Coordinates of C-alpha atoms in Angstrom, one line a residue:
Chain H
X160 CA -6.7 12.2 10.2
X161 CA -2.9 11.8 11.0
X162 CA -1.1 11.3 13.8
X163 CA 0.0 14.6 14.4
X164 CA -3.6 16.0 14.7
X165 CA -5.1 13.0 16.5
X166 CA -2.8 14.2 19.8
X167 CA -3.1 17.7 19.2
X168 CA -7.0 17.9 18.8
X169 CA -8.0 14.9 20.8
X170 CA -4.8 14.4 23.2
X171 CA -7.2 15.0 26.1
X172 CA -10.0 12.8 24.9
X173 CA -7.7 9.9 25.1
X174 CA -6.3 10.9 28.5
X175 CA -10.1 10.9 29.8
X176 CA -10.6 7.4 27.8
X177 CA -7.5 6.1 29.9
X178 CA -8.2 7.2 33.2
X179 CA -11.7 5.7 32.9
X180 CA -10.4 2.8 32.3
X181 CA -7.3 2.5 34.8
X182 CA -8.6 4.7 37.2
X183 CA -4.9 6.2 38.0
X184 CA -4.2 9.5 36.7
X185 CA -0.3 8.8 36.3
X186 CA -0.8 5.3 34.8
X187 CA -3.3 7.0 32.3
X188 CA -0.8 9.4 31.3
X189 CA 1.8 6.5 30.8
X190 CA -0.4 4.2 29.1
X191 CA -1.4 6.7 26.2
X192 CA 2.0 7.6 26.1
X193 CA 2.9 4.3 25.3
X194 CA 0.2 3.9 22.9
X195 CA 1.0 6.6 21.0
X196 CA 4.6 6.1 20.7
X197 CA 3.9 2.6 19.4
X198 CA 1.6 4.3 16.7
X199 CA 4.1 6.4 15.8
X200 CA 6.8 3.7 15.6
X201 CA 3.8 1.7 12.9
X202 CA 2.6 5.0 11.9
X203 CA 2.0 3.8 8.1
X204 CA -0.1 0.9 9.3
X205 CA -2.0 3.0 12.1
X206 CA -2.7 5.8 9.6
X207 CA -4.4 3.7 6.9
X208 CA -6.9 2.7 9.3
X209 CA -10.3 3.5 8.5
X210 CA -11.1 5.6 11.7
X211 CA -8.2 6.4 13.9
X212 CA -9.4 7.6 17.2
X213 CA -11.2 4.3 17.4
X214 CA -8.1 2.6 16.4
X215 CA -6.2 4.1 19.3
X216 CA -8.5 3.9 21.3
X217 CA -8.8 0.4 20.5
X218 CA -5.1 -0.3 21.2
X219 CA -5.2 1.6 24.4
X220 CA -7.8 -0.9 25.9
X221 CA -5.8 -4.1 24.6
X222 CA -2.9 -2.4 26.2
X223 CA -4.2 -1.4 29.3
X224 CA -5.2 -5.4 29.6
X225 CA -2.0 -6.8 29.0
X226 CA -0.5 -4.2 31.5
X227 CA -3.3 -5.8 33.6
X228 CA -2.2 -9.5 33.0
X229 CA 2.2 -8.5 33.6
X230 CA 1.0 -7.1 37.1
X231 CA 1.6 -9.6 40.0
X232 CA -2.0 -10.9 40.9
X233 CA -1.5 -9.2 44.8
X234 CA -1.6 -6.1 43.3
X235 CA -5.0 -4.2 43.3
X236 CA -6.1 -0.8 41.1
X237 CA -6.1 2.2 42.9
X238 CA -9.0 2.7 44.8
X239 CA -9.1 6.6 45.5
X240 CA -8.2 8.7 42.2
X241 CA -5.2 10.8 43.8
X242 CA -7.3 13.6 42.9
X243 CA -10.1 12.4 45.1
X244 CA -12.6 15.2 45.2
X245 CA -14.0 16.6 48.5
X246 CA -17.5 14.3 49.4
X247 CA -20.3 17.0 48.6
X248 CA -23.2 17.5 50.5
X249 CA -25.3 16.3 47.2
X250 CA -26.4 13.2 47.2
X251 CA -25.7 12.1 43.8
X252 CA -22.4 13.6 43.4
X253 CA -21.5 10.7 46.7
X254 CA -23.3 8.2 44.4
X255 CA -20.9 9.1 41.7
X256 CA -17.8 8.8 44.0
X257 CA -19.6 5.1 45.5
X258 CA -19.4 4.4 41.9
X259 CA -16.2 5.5 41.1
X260 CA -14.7 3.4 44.2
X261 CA -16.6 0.4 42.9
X262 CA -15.2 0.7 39.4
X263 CA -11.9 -0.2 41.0
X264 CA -13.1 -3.5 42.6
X265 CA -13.9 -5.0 39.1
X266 CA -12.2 -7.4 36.8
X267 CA -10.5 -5.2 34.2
X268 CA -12.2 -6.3 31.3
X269 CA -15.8 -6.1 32.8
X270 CA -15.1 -1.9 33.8
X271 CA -14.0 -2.0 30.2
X272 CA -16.9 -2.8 28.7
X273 CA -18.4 -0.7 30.6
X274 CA -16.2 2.9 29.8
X275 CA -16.7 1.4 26.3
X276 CA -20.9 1.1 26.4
X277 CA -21.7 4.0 28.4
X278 CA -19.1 6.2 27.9
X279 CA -18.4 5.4 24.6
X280 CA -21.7 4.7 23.7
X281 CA -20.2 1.7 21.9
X282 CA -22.5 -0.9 20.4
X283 CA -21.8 -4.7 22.1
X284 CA -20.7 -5.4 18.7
X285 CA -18.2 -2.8 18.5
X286 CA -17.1 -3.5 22.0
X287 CA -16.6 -7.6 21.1
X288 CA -14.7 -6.5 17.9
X289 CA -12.4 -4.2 20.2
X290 CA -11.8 -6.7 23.0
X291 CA -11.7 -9.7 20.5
X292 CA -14.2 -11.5 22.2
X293 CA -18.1 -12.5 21.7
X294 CA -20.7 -10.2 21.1
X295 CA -21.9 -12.4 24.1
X296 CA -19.2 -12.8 26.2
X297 CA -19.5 -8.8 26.1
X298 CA -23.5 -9.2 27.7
X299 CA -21.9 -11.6 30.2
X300 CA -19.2 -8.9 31.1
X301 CA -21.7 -6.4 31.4
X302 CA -24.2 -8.5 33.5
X303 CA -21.7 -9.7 35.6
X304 CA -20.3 -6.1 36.7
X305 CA -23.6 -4.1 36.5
X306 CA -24.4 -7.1 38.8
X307 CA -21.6 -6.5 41.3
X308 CA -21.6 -2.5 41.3
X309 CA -25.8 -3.2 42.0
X310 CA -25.2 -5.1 45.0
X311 CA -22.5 -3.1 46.5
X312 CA -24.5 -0.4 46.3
X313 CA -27.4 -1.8 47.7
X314 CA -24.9 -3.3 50.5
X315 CA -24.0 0.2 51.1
X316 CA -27.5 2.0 51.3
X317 CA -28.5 -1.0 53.7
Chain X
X63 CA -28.0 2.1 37.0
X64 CA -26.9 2.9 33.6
X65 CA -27.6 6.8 34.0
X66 CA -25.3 6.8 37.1
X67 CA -22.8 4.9 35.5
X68 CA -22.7 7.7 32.2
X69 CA -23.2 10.6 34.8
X70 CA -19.6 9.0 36.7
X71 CA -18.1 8.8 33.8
X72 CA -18.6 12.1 32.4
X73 CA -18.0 13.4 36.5
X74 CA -14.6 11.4 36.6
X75 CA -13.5 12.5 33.1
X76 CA -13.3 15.5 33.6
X77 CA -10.3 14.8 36.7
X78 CA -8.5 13.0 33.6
X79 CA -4.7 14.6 33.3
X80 CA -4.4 17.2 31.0
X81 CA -3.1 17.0 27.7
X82 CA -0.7 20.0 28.2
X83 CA 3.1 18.4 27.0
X84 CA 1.6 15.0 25.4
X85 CA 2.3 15.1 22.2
X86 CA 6.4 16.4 23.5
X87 CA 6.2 13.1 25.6
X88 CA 5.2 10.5 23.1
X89 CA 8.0 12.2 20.9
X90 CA 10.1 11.5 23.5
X91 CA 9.6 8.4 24.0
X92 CA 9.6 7.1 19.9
X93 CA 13.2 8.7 20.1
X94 CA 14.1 6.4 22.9
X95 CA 12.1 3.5 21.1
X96 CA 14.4 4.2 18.2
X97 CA 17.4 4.1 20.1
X98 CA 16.9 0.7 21.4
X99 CA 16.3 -0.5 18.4
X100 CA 19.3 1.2 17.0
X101 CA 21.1 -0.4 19.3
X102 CA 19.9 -4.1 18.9
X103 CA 20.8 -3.7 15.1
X104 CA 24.4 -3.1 15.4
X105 CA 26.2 -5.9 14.7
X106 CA 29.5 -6.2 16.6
X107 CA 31.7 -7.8 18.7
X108 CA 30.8 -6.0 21.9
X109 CA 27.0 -6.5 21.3
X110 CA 26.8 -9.9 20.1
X111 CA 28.2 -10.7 23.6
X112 CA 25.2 -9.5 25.2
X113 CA 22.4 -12.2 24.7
X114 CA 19.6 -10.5 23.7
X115 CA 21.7 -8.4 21.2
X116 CA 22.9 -11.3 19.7
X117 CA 19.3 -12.3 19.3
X118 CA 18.3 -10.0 17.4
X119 CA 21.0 -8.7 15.5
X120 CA 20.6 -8.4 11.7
X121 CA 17.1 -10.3 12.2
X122 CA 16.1 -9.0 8.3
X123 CA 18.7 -11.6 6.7
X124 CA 16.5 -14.2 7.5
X125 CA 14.3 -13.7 5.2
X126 CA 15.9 -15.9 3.0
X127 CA 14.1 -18.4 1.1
X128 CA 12.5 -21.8 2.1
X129 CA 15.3 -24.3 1.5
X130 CA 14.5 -26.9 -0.6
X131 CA 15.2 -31.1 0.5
X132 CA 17.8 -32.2 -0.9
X133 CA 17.7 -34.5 -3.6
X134 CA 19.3 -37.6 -3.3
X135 CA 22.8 -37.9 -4.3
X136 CA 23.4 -33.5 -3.8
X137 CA 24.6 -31.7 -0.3
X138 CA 22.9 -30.2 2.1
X139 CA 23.1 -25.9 2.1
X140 CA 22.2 -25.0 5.7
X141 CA 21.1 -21.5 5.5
X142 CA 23.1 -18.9 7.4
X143 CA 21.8 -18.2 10.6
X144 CA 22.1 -14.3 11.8
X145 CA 25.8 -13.0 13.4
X146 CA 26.2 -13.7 16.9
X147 CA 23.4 -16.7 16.8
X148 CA 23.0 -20.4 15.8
X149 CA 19.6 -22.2 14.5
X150 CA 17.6 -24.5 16.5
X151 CA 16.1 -27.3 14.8
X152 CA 14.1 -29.1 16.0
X153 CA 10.9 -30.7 14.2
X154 CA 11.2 -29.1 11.1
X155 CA 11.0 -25.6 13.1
X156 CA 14.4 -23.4 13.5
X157 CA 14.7 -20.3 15.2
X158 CA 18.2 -18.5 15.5
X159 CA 19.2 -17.8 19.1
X160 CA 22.8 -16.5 20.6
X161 CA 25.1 -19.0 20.7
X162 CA 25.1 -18.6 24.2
X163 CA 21.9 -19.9 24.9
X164 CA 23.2 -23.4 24.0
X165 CA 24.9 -23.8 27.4
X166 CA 22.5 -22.8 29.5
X167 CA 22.7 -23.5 32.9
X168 CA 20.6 -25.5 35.2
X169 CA 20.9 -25.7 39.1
X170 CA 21.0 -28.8 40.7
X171 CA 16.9 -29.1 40.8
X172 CA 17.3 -28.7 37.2
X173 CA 15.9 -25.0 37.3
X174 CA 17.3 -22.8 34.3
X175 CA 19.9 -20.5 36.2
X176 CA 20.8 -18.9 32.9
X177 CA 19.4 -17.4 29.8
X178 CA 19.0 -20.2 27.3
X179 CA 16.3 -23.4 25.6
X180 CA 14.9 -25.7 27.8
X181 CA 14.0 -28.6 25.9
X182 CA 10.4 -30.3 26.8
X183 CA 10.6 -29.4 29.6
X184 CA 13.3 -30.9 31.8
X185 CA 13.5 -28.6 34.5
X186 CA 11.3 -28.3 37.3
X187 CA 11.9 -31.6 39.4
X188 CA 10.7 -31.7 43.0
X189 CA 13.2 -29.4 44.3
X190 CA 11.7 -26.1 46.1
X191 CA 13.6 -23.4 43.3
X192 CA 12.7 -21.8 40.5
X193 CA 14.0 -20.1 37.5
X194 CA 16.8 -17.4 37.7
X195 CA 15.1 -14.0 37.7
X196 CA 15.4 -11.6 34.4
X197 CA 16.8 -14.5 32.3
X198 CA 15.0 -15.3 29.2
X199 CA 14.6 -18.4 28.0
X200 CA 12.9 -20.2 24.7
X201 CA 11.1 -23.3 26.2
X202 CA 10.7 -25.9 22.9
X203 CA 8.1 -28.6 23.5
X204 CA 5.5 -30.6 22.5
X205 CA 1.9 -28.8 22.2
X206 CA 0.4 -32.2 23.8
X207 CA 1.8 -30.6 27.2
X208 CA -0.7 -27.7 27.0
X209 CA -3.1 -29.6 28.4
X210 CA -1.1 -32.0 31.1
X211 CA -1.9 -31.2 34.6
X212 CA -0.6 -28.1 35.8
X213 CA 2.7 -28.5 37.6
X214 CA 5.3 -26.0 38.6
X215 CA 6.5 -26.2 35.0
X216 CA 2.9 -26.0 34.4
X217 CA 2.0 -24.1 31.0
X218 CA -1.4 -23.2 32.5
X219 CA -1.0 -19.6 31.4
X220 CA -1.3 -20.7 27.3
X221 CA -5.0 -22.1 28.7
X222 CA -6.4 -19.4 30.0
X223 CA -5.9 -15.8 29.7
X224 CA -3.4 -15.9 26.6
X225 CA -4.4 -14.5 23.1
X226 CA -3.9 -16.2 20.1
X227 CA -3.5 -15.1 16.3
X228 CA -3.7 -17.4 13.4
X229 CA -0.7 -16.7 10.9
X230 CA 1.1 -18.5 8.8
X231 CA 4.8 -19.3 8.6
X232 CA 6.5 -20.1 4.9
X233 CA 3.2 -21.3 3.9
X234 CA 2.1 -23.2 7.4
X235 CA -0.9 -22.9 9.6
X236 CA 0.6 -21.8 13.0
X237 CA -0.7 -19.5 15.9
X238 CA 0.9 -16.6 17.6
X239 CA 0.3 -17.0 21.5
X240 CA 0.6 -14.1 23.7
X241 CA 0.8 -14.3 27.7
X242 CA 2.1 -13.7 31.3
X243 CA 3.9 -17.4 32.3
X244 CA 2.3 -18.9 35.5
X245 CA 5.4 -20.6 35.9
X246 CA 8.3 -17.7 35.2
X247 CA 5.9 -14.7 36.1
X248 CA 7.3 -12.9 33.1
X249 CA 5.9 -12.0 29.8
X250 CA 5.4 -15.2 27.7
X251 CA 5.2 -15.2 23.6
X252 CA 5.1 -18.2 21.5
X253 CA 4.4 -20.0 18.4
X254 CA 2.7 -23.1 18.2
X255 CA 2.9 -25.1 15.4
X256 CA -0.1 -27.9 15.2
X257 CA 1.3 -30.0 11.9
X258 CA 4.1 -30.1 13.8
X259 CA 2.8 -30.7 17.4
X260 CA 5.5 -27.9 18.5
X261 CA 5.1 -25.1 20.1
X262 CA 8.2 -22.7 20.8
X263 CA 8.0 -20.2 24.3
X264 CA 9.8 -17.0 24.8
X265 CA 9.4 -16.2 28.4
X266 CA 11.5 -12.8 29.5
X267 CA 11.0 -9.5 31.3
X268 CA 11.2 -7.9 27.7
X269 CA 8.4 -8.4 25.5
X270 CA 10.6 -7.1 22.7
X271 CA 13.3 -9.7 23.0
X272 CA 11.0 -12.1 22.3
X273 CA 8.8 -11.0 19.0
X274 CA 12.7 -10.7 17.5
X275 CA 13.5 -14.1 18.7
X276 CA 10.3 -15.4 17.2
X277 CA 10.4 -13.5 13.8
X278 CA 13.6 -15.2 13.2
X279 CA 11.2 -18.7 13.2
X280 CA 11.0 -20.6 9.9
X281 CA 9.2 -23.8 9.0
X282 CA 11.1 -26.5 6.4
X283 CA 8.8 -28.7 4.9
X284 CA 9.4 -32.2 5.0
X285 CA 13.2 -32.1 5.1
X286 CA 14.5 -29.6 7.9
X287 CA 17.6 -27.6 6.6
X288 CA 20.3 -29.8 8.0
X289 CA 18.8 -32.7 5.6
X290 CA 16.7 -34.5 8.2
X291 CA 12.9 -36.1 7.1
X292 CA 11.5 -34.4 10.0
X293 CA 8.7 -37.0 10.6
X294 CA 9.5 -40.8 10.2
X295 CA 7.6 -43.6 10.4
X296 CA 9.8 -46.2 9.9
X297 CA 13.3 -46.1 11.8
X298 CA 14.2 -49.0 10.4
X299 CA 16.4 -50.6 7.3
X300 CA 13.7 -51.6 4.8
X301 CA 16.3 -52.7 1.7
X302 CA 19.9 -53.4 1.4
X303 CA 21.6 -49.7 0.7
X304 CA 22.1 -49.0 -3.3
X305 CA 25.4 -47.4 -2.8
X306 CA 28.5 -49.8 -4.1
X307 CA 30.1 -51.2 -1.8
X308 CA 27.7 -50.4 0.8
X309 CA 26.6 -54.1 1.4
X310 CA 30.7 -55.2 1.9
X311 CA 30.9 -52.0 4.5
X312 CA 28.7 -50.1 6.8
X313 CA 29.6 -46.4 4.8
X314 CA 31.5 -46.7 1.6
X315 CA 34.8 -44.5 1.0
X316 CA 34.7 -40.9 -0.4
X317 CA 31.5 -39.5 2.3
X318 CA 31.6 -35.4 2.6
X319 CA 28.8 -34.6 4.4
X320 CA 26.1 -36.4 6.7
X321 CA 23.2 -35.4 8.8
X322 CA 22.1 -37.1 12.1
X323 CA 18.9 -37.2 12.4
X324 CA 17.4 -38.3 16.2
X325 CA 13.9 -39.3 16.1
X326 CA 11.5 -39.6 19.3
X327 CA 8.3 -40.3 18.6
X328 CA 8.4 -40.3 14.8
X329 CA 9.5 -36.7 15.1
X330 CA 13.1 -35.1 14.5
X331 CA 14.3 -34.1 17.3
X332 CA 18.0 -33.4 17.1
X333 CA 19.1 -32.8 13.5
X334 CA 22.9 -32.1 13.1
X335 CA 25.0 -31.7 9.6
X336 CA 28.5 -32.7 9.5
X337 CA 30.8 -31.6 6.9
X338 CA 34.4 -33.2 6.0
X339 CA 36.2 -34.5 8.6
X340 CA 33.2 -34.6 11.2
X341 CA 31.5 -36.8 8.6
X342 CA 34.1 -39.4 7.9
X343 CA 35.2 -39.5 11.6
X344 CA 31.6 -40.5 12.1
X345 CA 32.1 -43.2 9.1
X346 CA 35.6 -44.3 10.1
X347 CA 34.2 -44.8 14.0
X348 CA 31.2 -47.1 12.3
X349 CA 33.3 -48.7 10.0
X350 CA 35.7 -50.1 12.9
X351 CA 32.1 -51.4 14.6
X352 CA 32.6 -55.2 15.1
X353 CA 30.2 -57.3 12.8
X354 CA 26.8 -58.6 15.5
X355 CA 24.4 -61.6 14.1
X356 CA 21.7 -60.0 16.6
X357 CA 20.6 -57.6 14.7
X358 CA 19.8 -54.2 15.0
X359 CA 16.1 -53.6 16.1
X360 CA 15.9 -51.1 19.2
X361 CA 12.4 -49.5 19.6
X362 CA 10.1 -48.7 17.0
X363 CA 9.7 -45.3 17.8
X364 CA 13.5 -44.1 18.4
X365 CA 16.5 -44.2 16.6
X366 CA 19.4 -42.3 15.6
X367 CA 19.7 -42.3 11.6
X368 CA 22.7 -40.8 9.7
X369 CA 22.9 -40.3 5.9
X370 CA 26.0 -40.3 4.7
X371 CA 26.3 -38.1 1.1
X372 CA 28.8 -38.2 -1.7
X373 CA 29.5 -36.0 -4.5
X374 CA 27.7 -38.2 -6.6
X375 CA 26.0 -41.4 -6.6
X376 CA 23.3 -42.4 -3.9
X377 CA 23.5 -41.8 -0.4
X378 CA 23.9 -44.4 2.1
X379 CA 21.7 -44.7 5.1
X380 CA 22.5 -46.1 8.4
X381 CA 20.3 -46.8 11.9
X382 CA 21.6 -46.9 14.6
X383 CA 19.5 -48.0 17.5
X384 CA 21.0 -47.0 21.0
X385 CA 17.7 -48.1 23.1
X386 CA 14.8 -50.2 22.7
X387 CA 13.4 -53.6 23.9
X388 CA 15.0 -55.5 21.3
X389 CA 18.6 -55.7 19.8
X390 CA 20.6 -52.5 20.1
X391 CA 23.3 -51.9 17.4
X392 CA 24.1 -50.4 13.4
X393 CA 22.9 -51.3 10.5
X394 CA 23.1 -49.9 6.8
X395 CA 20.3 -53.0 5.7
X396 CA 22.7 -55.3 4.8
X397 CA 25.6 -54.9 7.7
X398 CA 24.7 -55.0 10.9
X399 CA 27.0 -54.4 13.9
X400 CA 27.4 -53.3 17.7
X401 CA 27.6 -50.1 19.4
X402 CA 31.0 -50.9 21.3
X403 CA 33.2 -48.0 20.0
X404 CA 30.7 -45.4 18.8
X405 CA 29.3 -44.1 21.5
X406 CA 32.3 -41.5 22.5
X407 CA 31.6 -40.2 18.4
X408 CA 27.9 -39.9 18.5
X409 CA 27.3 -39.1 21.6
X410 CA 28.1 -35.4 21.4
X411 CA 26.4 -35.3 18.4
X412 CA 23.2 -37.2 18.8
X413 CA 22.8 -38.3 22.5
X414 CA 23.2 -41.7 23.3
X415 CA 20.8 -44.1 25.9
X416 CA 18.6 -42.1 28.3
X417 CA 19.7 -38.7 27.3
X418 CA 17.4 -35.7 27.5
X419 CA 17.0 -33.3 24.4
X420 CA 18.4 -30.4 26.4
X421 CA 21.4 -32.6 26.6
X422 CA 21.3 -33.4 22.7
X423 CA 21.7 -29.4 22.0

């Protein structure tokens, strides 16, 4: 695959991949953005690998992580996506939204290993090769925020 | 747990923007990329004033070859630098930066004020500043300082938090660093260099100013390209000089070239090459040096050497110790003399007593 047809055919897939992992609707569209124009600019070297989409994908995380690391430590992820939806009646759907809100509160590496387990359905493996950490440094991420969004939510049903 | 988590995701991805206009944006935004790099590849007058032009203007002609130490006896080829920039050498490492950056300016705490090198690390005293906003600066320094105490010039951010990649430069192990600078608050790349205990810092609001300045890095081997060994251990005259002549005067008649070579620490750490009339006013000025029975001995680890070359025939090789706990002076091996007289010669060259190496530039 080139290029060309990863944005036109899976454009929105990496939009989606983004915003899990930022939260922010505007900095997703600016962080693929970026991406993509720096895979353009190293198109030869982007192209020849073996599976693209990963590949971008790959450099969106690491991206998304050093824009995380430039950004003054006082400044915290949007909360609230700006297109918050309206709280339903269902319960679950307000469980999705706790969940949502407690995404924001964790470490940026942590929520990605988590977009990258269970929305990607990523082996840790996979998920350690795209971070460049340990396959167990990835369990510990894991742990550590399941951990956190587990308590907050217990916190929150009292 | 897991289940919500998936059913959140799928929930949430659906808010994602849309795609409508992406692929016309990241067009968009490769032309501008391509502009700005146009523009840091024109060489010219108006552009090489700008610093980070000059720094990374016609970056490709550095890919010249290794140089190769000079044999005794044969000169010294510095290789050219790019337009607009002079090398920094310093421990066998160079790296060509704008000729501006060698005056960089420093306010009275000793806080850069202006882009430029700060050489291990002599800013940051007590004073309450702090670094000039939107400068860039190369920071050169020992990799031992990684792990001192933090301290305002602290280079805490290299511990913890940074990436690095193993690479190698003209055939040397070396690692790529990549950061955010505790101590600047900008973006911080950098090359460390472990045979050579060095480690070179770009800190700077643009992260594309400094992968230029650090592509330009090469390595020499065990002779830096100004003609300096660039680790010594022994600063000191171990046999008369073989050069006729040479034992009747400190530097013999007919010298065209010479490097000065400062060493702290066993390590080069100012290397300079002087061609013609910089080289013989060097060996006139140590020529007039009166004669001293004290010797020359200084400290063990420090000394300035010079080696004078000719167009043919040996070289001749002189110490001079500036500092030390024992005898200060100049010697070739067989004469020895004092430092009345030279210091107003070497000093801009080489430093003299108690200088820092961001004075030694």
């Amino acid at each position: 695959m080139e290029l060309d047809e990863l944005v036109a055919a899976r454009g929105a897939a990496l939009l989606r991949f983004a915003y899990l992992l930022c939260g922010d609707a505007h900095l997703a569209e600016d962080l693929v953005q970026t991406v993509l124009a720096r895979a353009y600019t190293k198109r030869s070297r982007v192209e020849a690998a073996d599976r693209l989409e990963p590949y971008v994908k790959r450099m969106i995380v690491n991206e998304h992580l050093t824009w995380r690391r430039r950004r003054s430590s006082g400044e915290v992820a949007v909360a609230e996506p700006a297109d918050a939806v309206r709280p339903d009646a269902s319960e679950s759907v307000v469980d999705r939204d706790e969940v949502w809100r407690l995404l924001a509160t964790l470490p940026p590496r942590q929520r990605a290993v988590l977009v990258l387990r269970y929305y990607e359905d990523l082996p840790d493996a996979a998920i350690a090769d795209a971070l460049g950490c340990a396959d167990s440094a990835v369990r510990a991420y894991a742990s550590r925020a399941m951990a956190t969004l587990r308590i907050d939510e217990e916190a929150r049903r009292g | 747990m897991a289940e919500l988590l998936r059913e959140t995701f799928e929930e949430y991805g659906r808010r994602a923007p849309a795609a409508d206009g992406l692929a016309d944006a990241v067009a968009a935004r490769v032309r501008r990329e391509r502009a700005r790099r146009r523009r840091w590849t024109v060489a010219g007058a108006a552009l090489a004033a700008a610093s980070v032009v000059a720094a990374v203007s016609l970056v490709s002609r550095v890919e010249e070859p290794r140089p190769t130490p000079p044999a005794t006896g044969s000169l010294v080829v510095e290789p050219p630098a790019p337009e607009g920039t002079r090398w920094l050498v310093w421990r066998g490492l160079r790296v060509a930066l704008p000729v501006a950056w060698f005056e960089t300016e420093f306010d009275a705490c000793g806080e850069p004020q202006s882009s430029g090198v700060v050489v291990n690390d002599r800013p940051g005293d007590q004073c309450a500043s702090a670094p000039a906003k939107d400068i860039d600066l190369l920071w050169v320094f020992g990799t031992h300082r990684i792990n001192e105490p933090s301290g305002r010039t602290g280079y805490e951010w290299m511990r913890r938090g940074a990436t690095r990649t193993d690479l190698t430069i003209d055939g040397v192990a070396a690692q790529r660093i990549v950061g955010r600078s505790n101590y600047t608050k900008t973006y911080a790349e950098g090359i460390l260099v472990p045979g050579r205990e060095a480690s070179l810092v770009v800190t700077t609001p643009e992260p594309g100013l400094a992968k230029v300045i650090l592509d330009t890095v090469r390595i020499d081997g065990e002779v830096d390209a100004r003609g300096c060994e660039v680790r010594r251990t022994s600063l000191h005259a171990t046999a008369p000089p073989a050069r006729p002549g040479a034992t009747e005067r400190m530097v013999p008649d007919g010298v065209v070239q010479a490097s000065v070579c400062r060493y702290g620490g066993e390590w080069a750490i100012v290397s300079k090459l002087l061609d013609g009339t910089g080289a013989r006013g060097l060996a006139d000025a140590m020529n007039a040096l009166a004669p001293s029975d004290l010797g020359a001995e200084g400290g063990k680890d420090s000394a300035i050497v010079v080696t004078f070359r000719y167009p043919s025939g040996p070289d001749v090789e002189v110490y001079v110790h500036v500092d030390g706990p024992r005898d200060v002076g100049v010697t070739n091996g067989a004469v020895t003399a004092g430092l009345d007289g030279l210091e107003s010669v070497l000093k801009p060259v080489a430093g003299w007593r108690w200088t820092y190496e961001q004075e030694r530039l």
